[in-house]
Short mmCIF file of C-alpha atoms in Angstrom, two decimals:
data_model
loop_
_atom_site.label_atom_id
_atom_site.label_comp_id
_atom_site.label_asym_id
_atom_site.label_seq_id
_atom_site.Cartn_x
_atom_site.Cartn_y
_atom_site.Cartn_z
CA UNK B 964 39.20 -129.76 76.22
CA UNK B 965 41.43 -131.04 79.16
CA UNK B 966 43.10 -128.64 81.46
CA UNK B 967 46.84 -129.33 81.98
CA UNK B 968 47.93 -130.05 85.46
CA UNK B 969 49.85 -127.15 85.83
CA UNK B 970 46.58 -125.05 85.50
CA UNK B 971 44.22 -127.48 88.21
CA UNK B 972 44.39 -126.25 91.83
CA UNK B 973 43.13 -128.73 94.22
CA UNK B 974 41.31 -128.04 97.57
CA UNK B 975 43.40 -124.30 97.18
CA UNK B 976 46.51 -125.71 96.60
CA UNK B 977 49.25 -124.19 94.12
CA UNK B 978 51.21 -126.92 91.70
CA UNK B 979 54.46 -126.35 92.83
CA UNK B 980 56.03 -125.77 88.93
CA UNK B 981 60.03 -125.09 90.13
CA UNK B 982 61.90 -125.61 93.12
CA UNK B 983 64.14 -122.63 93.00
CA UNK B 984 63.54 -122.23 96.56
CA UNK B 985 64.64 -126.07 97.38
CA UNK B 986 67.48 -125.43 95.77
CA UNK B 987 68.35 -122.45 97.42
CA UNK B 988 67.97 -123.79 101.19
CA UNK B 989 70.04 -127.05 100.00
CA UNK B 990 73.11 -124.08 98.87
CA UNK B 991 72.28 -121.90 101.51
CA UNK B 992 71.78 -119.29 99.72
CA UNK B 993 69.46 -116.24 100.45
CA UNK B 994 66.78 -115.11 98.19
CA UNK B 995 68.29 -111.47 98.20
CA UNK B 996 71.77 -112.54 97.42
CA UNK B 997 70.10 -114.42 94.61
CA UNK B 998 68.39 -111.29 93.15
CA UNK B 999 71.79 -108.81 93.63
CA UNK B 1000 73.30 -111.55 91.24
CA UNK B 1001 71.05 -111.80 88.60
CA UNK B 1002 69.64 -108.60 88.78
CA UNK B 1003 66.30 -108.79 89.60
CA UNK B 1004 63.94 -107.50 92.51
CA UNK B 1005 64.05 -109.48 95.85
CA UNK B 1006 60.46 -109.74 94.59
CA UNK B 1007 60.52 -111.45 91.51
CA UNK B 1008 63.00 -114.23 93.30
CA UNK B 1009 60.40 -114.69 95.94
CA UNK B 1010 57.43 -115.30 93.66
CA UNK B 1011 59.72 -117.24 91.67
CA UNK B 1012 59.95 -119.28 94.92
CA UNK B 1013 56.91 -119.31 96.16
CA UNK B 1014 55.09 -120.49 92.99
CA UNK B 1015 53.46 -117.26 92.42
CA UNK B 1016 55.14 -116.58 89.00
CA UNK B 1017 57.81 -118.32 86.65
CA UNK B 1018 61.09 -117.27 85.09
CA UNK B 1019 61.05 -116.72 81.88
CA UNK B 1020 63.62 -119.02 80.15
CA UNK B 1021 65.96 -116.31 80.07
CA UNK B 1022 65.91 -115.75 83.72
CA UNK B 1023 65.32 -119.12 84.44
CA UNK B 1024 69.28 -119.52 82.85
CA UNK B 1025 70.68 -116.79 84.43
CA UNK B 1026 69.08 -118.72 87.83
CA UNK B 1027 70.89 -122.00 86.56
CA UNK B 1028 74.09 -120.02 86.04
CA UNK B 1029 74.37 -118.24 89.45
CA UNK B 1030 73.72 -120.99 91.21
CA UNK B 1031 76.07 -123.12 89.42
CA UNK B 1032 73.36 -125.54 88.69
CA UNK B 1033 71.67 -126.91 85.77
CA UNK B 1034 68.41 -125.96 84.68
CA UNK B 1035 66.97 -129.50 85.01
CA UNK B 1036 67.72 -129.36 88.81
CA UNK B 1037 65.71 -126.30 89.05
CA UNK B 1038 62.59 -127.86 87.23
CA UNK B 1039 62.58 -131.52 88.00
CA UNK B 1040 60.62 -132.36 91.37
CA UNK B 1041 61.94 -132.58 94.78
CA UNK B 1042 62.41 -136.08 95.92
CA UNK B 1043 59.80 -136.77 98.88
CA UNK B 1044 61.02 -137.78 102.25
CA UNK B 1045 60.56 -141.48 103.11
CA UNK B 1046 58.85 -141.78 106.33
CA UNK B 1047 58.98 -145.27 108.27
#
């Protein structure tokens, strides 16, 4: 049986699965004030942005909704710099 991507860690690295946290520095908006609004520990938020656990889809909407966002935007992957 083949192990889906989101399970392989390569070399110690963590598939990144959101970008919550992207999204956040691109609104400028904290990680606490993100938690006060949807009502969830300062903790969860910053596993939720450091890849170290995943919304549920509930709270992945209520994510969406306070940051005035859709949930694609918080799922699909950040564009890579272009280096020259």
């Amino acid at each position: 049986m083949a192990k889906s991507s989101s399970n392989i860690k390569k070399a110690g690295a963590r598939v990144k699965i959101n970008r919550i946290k992207a999204v956040l520095l691109e609104l400028d908006v904290s990680q606490k004030d993100l938690a006060e609004k949807i009502g969830l520990s300062l903790n969860s938020v910053a596993r939720f942005c450091n890849n170290h656990g995943q919304p549920t889809l509930s709270n992945l909407r209520k994510i969406a909704l306070a940051l005035e966002v859709n949930i694609q935007t918080l799922l699909e992957p950040t564009p890579e710099k272009k280096t020259n």
